[in-house]
PDB file of C-alpha atoms in Angstrom:
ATOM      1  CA  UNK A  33      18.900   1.396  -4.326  1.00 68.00           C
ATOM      2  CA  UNK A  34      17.789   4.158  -1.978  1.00 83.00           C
ATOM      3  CA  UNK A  35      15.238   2.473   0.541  1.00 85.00           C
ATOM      4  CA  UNK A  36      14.752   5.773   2.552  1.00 90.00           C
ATOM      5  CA  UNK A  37      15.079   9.455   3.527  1.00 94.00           C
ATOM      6  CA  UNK A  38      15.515  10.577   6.744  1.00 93.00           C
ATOM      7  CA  UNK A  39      15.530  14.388   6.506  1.00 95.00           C
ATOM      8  CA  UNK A  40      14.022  18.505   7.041  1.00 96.00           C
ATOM      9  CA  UNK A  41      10.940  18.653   4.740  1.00 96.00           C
ATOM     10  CA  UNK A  42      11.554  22.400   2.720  1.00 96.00           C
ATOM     11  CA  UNK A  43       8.443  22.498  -0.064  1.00 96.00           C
ATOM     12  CA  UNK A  44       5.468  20.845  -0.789  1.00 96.00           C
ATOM     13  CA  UNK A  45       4.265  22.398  -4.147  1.00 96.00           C
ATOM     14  CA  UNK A  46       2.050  21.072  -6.528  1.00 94.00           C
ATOM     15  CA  UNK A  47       2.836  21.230 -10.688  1.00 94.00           C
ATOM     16  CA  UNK A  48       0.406  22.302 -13.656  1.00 92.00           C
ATOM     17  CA  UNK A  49      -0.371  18.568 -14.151  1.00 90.00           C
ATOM     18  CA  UNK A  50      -1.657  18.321 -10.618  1.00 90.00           C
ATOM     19  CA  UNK A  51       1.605  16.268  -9.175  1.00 94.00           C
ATOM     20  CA  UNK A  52       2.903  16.630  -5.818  1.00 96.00           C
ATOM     21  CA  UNK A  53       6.457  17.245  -5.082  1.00 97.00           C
ATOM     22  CA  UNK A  54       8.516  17.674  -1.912  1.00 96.00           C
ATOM     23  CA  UNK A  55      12.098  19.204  -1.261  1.00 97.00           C
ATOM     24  CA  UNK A  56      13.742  16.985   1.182  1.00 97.00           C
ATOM     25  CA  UNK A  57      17.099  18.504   2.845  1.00 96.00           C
ATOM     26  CA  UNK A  58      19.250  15.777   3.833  1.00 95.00           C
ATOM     27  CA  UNK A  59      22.436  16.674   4.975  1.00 93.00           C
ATOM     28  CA  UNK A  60      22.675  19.320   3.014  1.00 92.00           C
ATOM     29  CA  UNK A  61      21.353  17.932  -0.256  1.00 95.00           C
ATOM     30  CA  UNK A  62      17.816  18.909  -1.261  1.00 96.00           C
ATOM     31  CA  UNK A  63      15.849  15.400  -3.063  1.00 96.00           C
ATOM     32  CA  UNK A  64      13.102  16.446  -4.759  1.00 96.00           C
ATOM     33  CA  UNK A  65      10.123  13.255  -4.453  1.00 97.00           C
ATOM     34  CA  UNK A  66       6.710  13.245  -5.968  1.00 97.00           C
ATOM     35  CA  UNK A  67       4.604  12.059  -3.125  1.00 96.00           C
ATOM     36  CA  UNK A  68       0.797  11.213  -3.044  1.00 95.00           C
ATOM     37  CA  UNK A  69      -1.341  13.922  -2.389  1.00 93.00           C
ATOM     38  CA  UNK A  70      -2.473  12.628   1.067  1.00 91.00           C
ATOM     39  CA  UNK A  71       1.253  12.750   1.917  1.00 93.00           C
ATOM     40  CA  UNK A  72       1.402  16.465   0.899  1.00 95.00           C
ATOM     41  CA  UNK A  73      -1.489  17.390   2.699  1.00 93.00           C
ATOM     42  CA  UNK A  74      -0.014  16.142   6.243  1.00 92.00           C
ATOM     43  CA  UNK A  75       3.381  17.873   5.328  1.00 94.00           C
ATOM     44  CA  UNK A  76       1.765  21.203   4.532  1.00 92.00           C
ATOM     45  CA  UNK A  77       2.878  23.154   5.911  1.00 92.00           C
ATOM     46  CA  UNK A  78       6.235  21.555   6.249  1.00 93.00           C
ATOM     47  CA  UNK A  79       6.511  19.967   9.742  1.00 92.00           C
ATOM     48  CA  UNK A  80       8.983  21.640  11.898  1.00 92.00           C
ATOM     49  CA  UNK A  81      10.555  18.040  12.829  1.00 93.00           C
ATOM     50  CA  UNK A  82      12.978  15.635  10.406  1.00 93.00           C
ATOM     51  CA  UNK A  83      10.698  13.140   8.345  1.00 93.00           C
ATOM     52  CA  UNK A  84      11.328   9.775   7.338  1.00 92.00           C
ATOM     53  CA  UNK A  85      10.102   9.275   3.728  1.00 93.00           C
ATOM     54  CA  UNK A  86      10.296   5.904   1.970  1.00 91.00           C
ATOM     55  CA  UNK A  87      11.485   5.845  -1.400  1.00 94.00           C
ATOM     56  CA  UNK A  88      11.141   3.650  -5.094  1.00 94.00           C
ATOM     57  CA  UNK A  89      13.896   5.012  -7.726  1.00 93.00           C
ATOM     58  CA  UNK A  90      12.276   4.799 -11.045  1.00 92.00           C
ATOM     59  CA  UNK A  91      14.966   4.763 -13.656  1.00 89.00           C
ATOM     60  CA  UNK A  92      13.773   5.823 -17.054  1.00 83.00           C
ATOM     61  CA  UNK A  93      16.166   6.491 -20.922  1.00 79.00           C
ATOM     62  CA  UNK A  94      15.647  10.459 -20.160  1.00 81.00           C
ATOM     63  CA  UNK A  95      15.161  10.938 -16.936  1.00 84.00           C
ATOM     64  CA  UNK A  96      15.145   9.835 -13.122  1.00 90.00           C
ATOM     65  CA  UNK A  97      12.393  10.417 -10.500  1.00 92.00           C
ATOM     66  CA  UNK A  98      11.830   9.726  -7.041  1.00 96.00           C
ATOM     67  CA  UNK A  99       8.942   8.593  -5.352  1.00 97.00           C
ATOM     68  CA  UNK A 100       8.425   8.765  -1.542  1.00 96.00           C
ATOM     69  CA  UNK A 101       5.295   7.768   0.561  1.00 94.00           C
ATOM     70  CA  UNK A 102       4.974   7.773   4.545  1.00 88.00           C
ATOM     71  CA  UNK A 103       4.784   4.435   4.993  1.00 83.00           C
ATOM     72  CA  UNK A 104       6.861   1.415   4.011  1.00 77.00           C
ATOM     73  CA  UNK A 105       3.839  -1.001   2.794  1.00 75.00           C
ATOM     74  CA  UNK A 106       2.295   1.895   0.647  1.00 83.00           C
ATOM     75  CA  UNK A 107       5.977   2.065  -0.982  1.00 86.00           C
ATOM     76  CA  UNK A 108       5.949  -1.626  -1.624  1.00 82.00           C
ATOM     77  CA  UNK A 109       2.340  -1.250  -2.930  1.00 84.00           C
ATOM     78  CA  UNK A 110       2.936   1.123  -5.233  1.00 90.00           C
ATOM     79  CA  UNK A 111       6.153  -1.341  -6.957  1.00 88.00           C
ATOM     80  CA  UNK A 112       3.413  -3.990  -7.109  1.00 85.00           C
ATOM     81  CA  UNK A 113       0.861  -1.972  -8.964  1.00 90.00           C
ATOM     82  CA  UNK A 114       3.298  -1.350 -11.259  1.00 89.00           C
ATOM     83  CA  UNK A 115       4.257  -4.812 -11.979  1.00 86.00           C
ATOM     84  CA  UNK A 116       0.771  -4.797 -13.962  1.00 88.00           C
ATOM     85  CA  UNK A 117       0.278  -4.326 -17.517  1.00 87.00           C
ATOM     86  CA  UNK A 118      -0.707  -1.435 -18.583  1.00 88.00           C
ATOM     87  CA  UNK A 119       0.104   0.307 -14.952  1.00 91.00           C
ATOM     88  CA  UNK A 120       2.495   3.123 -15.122  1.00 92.00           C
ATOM     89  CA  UNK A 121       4.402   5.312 -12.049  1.00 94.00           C
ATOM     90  CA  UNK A 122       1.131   7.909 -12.960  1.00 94.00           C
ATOM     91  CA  UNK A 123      -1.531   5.285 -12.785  1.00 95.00           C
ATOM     92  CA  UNK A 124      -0.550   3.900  -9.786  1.00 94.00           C
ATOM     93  CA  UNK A 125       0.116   7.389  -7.696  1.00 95.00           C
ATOM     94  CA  UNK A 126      -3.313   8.040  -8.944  1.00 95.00           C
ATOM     95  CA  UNK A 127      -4.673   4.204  -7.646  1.00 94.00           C
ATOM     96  CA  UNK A 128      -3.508   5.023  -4.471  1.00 92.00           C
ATOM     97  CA  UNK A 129      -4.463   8.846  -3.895  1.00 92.00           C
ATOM     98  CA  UNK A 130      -8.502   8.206  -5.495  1.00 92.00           C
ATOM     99  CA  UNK A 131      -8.913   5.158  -3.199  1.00 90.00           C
ATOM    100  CA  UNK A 132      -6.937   5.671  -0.455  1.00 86.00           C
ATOM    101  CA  UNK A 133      -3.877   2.894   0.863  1.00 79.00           C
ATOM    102  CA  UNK A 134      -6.516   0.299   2.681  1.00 74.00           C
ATOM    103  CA  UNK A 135      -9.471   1.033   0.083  1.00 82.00           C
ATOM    104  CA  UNK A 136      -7.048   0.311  -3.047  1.00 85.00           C
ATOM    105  CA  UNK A 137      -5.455  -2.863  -1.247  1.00 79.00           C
ATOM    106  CA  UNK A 138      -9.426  -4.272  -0.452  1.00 77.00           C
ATOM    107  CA  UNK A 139     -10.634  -3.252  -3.823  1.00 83.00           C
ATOM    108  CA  UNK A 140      -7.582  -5.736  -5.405  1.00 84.00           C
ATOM    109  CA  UNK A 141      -8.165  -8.462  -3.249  1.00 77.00           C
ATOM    110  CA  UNK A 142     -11.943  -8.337  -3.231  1.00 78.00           C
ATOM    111  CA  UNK A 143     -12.377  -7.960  -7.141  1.00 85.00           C
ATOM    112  CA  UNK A 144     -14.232  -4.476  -6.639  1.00 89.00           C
ATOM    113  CA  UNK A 145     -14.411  -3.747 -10.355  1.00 93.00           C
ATOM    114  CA  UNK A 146     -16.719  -0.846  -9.934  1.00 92.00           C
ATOM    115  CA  UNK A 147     -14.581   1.150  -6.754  1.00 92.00           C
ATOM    116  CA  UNK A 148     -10.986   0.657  -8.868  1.00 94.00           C
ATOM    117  CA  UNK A 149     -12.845   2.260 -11.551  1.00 94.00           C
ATOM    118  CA  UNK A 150     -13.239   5.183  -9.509  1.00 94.00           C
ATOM    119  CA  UNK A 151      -9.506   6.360 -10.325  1.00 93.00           C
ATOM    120  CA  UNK A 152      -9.038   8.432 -13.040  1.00 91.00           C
ATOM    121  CA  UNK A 153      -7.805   6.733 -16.420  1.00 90.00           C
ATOM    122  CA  UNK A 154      -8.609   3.450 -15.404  1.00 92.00           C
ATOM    123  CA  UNK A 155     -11.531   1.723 -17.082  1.00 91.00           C
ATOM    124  CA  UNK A 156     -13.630  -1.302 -16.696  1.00 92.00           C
ATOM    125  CA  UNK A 157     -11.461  -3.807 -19.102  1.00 91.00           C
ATOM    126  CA  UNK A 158      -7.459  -1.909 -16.694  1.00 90.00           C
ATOM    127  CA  UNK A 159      -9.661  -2.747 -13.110  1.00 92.00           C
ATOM    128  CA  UNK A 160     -10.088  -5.980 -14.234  1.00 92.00           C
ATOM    129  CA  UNK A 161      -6.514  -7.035 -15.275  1.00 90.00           C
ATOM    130  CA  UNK A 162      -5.271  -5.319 -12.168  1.00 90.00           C
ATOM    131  CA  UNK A 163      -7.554  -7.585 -10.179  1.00 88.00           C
ATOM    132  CA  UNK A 164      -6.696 -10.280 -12.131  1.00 87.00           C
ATOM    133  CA  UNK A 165      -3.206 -10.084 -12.236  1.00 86.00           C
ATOM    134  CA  UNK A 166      -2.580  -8.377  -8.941  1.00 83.00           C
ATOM    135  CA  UNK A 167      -4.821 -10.580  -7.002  1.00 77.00           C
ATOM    136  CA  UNK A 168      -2.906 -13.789  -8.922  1.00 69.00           C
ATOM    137  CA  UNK A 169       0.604 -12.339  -7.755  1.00 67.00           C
ATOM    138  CA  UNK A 170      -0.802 -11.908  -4.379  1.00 56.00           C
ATOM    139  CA  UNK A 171      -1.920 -15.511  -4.319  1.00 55.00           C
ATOM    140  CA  UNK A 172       1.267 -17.498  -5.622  1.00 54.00           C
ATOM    141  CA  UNK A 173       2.637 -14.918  -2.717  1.00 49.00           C
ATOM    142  CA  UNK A 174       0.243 -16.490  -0.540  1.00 46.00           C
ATOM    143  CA  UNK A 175       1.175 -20.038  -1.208  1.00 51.00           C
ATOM    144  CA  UNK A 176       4.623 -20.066  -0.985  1.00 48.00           C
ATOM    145  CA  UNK A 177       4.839 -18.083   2.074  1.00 46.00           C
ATOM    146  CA  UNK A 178       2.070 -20.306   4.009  1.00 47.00           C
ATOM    147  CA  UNK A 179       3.150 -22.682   6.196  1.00 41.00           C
ATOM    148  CA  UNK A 180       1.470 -26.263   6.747  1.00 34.00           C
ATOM    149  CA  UNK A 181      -0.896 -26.470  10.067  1.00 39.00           C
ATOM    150  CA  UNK A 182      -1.054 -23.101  10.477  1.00 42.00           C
ATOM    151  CA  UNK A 183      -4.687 -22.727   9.981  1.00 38.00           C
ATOM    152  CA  UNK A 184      -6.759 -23.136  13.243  1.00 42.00           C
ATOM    153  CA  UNK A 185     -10.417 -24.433  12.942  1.00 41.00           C
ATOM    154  CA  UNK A 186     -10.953 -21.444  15.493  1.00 43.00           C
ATOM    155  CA  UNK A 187     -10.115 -18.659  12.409  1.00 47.00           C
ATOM    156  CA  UNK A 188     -12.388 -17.809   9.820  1.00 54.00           C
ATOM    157  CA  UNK A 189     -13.334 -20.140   6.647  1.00 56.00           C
ATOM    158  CA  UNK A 190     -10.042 -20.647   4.387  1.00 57.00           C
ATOM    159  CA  UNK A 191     -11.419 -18.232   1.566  1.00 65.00           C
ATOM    160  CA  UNK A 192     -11.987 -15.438   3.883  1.00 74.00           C
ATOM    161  CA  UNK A 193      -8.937 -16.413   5.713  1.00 74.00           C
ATOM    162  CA  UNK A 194      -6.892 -16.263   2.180  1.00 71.00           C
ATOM    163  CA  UNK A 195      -8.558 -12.418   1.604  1.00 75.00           C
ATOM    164  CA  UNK A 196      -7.068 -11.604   5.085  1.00 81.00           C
ATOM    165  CA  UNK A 197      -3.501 -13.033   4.613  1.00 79.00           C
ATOM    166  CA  UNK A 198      -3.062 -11.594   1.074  1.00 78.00           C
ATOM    167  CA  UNK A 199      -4.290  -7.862   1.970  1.00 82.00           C
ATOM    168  CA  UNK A 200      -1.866  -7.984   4.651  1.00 85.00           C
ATOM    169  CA  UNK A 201       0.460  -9.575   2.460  1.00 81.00           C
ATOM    170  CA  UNK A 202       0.403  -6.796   0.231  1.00 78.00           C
ATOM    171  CA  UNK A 203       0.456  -4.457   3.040  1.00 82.00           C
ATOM    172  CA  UNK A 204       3.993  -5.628   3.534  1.00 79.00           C
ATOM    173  CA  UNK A 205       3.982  -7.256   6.810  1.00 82.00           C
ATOM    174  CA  UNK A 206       5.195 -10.409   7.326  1.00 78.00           C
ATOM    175  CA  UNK A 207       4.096 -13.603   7.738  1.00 72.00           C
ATOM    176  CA  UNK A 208       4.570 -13.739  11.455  1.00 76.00           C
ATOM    177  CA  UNK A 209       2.829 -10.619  12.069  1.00 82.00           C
ATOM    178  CA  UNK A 210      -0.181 -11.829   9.949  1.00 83.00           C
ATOM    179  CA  UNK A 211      -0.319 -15.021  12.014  1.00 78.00           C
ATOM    180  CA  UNK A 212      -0.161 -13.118  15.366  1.00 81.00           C
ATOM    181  CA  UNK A 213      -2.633 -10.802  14.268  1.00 84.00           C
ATOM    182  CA  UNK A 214      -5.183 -13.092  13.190  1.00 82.00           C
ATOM    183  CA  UNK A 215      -4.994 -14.880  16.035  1.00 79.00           C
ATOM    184  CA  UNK A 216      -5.631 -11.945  18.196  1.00 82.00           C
ATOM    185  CA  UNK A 217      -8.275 -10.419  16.163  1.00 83.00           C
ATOM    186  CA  UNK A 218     -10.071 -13.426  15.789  1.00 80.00           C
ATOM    187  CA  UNK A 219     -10.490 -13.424  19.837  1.00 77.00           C
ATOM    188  CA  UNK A 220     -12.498 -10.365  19.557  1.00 81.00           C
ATOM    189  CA  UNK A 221     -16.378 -11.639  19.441  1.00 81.00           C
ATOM    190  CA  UNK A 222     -17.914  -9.448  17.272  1.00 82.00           C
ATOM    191  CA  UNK A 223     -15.100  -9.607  14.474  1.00 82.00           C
ATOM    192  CA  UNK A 224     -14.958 -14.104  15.431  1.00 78.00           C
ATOM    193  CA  UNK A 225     -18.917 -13.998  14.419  1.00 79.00           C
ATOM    194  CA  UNK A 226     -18.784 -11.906  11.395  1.00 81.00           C
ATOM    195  CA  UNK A 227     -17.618 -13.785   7.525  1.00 79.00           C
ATOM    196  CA  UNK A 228     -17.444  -9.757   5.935  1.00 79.00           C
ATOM    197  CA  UNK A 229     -13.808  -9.580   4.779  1.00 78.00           C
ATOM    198  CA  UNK A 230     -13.209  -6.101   5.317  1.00 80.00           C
ATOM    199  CA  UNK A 231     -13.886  -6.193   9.576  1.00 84.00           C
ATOM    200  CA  UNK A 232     -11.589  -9.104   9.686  1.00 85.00           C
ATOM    201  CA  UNK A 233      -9.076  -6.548   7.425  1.00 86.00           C
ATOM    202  CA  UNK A 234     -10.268  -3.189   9.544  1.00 85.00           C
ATOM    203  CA  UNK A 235      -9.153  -5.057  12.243  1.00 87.00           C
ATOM    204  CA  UNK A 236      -5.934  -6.896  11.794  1.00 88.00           C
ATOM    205  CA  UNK A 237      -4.812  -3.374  10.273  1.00 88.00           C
ATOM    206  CA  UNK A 238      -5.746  -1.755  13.546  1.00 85.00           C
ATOM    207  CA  UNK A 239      -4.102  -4.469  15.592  1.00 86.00           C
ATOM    208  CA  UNK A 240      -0.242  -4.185  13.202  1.00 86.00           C
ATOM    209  CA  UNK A 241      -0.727  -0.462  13.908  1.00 82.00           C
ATOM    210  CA  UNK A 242      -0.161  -0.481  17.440  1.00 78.00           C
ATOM    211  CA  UNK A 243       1.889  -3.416  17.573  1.00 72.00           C
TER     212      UNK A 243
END
């Protein structure tokens, strides 16, 4: 419904349940969004310039909130994580400020049972079904979106390659920008020789940065 803000940020406060808000003035309407905490911290104090701030619309019996991140794939992250059972708006502001946009994304896709449990609330039986059923969404993603012949026997092994495509995947870029990254990263020697998932990620991230 609303996709983005574009607009003066006023507050950044923080409520007694340790949730971050923002008051965003657009054309002369103030939006209140609760915003990750890494969000708040590079907005305090409020930038002097007008902010863009992506937004999910969560529409519940009693009430309506607003959710706004910095970027448009940590947005589309957060709808995804909670798509999972058992993964509310809370949960999944709280997956994403313990482990950090990249970390959370790798933890997912790599099955890292012990660093998802690192987030408040969520226990050993929750990191596994958001693995599980995160990882599974991310893969029937995967294979509809995949194109035949696009894999060159100069990129890295399919299983690493399928880590790499559904990260970025989940990211939110698109399947063109995947392709063109891993074909440029994959000409840099160091990340060509290595079979750890997380260079090949560090670096295609790096590379859809600037690009």
């Amino acid at each position: 419904m609303i996709q983005f803000l574009q607009g003066q940020v006023v507050t950044v406060t923080k409520n007694i349940q340790n949730r971050w808000f923002l008051i965003l003035s657009v054309n002369g309407v103030g939006y209140e969004l609760q915003v990750p905490h890494s969000l708040a911290q590079q907005w305090t104090p409020p930038p002097p310039e007008p902010q863009q701030v992506f937004t999910h619309l969560l529409v519940r019996q009693d009430q309506m909130t607003l959710f706004g991140f910095g970027r448009l794939a940590e947005r589309d992250l957060f709808g995804q994580l909670m798509g999972v059972t058992g993964i509310g708006a809370q949960l999944a502001i709280a997956l994403i400020e313990t482990l950090g946009f990249e970390g959370l994304v790798q933890a997912v896709v790599t099955g890292n049972i012990k660093q998802l449990c690192q987030t408040p609330g969520v226990g050993k039986k929750g990191a596994e079904r958001l693995a599980l059923e995160l990882k599974s969404k991310l893969s029937q993603w995967h294979k509809l979106q995949m194109r035949a012949g696009e894999i060159d026997s100069a990129l890295p092994q399919t299983a690493l390659l399928e880590d790499l495509e559904m990260t970025l995947l989940a990211l939110g870029y698109s399947q063109t920008e995947i392709q063109q990254a891993i074909a440029m990263v994959s000409q840099v020697p160091e990340v060509a020789q290595s079979d750890d998932p997380e260079i090949w990620i560090r670096q295609a991230i790096g590379w859809l940065s600037d690009h």
